[in-house]
GROMACS .gro file of C-alpha atoms in nm:
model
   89
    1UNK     CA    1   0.094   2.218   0.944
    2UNK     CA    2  -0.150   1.999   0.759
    3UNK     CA    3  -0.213   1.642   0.816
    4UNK     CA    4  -0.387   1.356   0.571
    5UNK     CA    5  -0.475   1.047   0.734
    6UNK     CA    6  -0.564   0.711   0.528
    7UNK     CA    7  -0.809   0.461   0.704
    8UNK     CA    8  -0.868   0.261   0.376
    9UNK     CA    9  -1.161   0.046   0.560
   10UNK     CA   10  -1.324   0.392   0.730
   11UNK     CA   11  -1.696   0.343   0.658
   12UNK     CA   12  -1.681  -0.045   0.671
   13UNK     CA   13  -1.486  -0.101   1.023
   14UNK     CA   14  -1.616   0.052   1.351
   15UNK     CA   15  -1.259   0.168   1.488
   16UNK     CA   16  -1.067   0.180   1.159
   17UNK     CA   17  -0.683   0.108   1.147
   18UNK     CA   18  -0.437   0.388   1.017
   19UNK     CA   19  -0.270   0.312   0.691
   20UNK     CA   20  -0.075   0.607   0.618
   21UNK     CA   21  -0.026   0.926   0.689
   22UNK     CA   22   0.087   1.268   0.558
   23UNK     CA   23   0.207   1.560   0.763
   24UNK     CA   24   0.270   1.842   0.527
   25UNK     CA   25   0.432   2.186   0.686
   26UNK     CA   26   0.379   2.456   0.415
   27UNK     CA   27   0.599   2.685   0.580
   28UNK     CA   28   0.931   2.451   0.536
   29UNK     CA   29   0.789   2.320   0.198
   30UNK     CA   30   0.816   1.985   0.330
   31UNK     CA   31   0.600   1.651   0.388
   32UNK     CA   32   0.636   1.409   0.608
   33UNK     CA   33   0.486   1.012   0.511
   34UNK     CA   34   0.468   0.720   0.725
   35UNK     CA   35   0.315   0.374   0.638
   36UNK     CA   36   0.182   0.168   0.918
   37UNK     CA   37   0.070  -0.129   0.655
   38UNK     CA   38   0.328  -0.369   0.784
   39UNK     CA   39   0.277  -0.246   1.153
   40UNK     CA   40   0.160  -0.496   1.420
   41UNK     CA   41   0.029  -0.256   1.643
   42UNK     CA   42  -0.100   0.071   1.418
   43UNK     CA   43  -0.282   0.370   1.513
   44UNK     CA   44  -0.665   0.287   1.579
   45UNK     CA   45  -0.912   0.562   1.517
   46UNK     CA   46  -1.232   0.639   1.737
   47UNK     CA   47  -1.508   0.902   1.772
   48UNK     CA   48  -1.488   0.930   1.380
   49UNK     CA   49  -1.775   1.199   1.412
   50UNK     CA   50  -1.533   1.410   1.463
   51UNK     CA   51  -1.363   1.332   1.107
   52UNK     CA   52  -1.688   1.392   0.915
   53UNK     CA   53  -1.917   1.695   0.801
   54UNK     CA   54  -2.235   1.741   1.046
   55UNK     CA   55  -2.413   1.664   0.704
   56UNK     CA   56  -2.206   1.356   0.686
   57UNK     CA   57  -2.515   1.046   0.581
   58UNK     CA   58  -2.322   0.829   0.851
   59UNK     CA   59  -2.284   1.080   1.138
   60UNK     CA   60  -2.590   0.926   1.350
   61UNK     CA   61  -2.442   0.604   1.326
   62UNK     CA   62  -2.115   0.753   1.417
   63UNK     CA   63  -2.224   0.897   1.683
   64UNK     CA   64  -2.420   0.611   1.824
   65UNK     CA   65  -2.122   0.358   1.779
   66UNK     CA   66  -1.915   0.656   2.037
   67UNK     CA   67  -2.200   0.692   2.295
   68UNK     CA   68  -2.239   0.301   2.289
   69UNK     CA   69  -1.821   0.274   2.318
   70UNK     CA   70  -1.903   0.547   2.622
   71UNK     CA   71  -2.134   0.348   2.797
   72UNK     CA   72  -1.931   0.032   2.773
   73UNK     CA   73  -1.610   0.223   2.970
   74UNK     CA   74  -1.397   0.148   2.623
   75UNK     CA   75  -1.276   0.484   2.655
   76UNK     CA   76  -1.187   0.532   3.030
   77UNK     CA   77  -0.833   0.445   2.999
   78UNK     CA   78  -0.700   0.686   2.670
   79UNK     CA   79  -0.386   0.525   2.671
   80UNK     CA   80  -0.526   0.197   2.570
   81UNK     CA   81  -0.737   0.310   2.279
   82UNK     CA   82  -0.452   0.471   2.056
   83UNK     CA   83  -0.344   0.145   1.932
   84UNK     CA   84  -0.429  -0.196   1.833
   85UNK     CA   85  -0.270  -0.405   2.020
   86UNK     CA   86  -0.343  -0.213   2.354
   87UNK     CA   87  -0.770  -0.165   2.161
   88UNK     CA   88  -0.801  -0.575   2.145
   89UNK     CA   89  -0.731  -0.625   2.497
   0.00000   0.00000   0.00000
């Protein structure tokens, strides 16, 4: 199983909104889209570190946006940070 995510605003926006996504399972030959552009409350991506190479030119800042997000608490609750609605609260 592969996945392909699409946060179109990724480098501009500190906790980026999911677009689209693709789940792709070679085995069955089959992929899987889903479009969250007309969604109200769509996927919200954090610690995006973890999406780039350690090589990455933004990591630092990447990683200094997470440990600031830390130190604020905006990640005690998990549930609440998965989606937008539930991240602008």
């Amino acid at each position: 199983m592969l996945s392909l995510l699409w946060y179109p605003n990724f480098f501009e926006d500190p906790f980026p909104a999911l677009e689209k996504s693709y789940r792709i399972d070679l085995t069955a030959q089959r992929v899987e889209k889903r479009s969250y552009q007309a969604s109200f409350n769509p996927p919200i991506l954090h610690r995006k570190e973890l999406l780039v190479g350690k090589d990455a030119p933004n990591i630092e800042q990447f990683r200094q946006l997470t440990e600031t997000a830390e130190q604020l608490g905006l990640f005690e609750n998990p549930i609440q940070i998965g989606f937008k609605q539930a991240w602008e609260l």
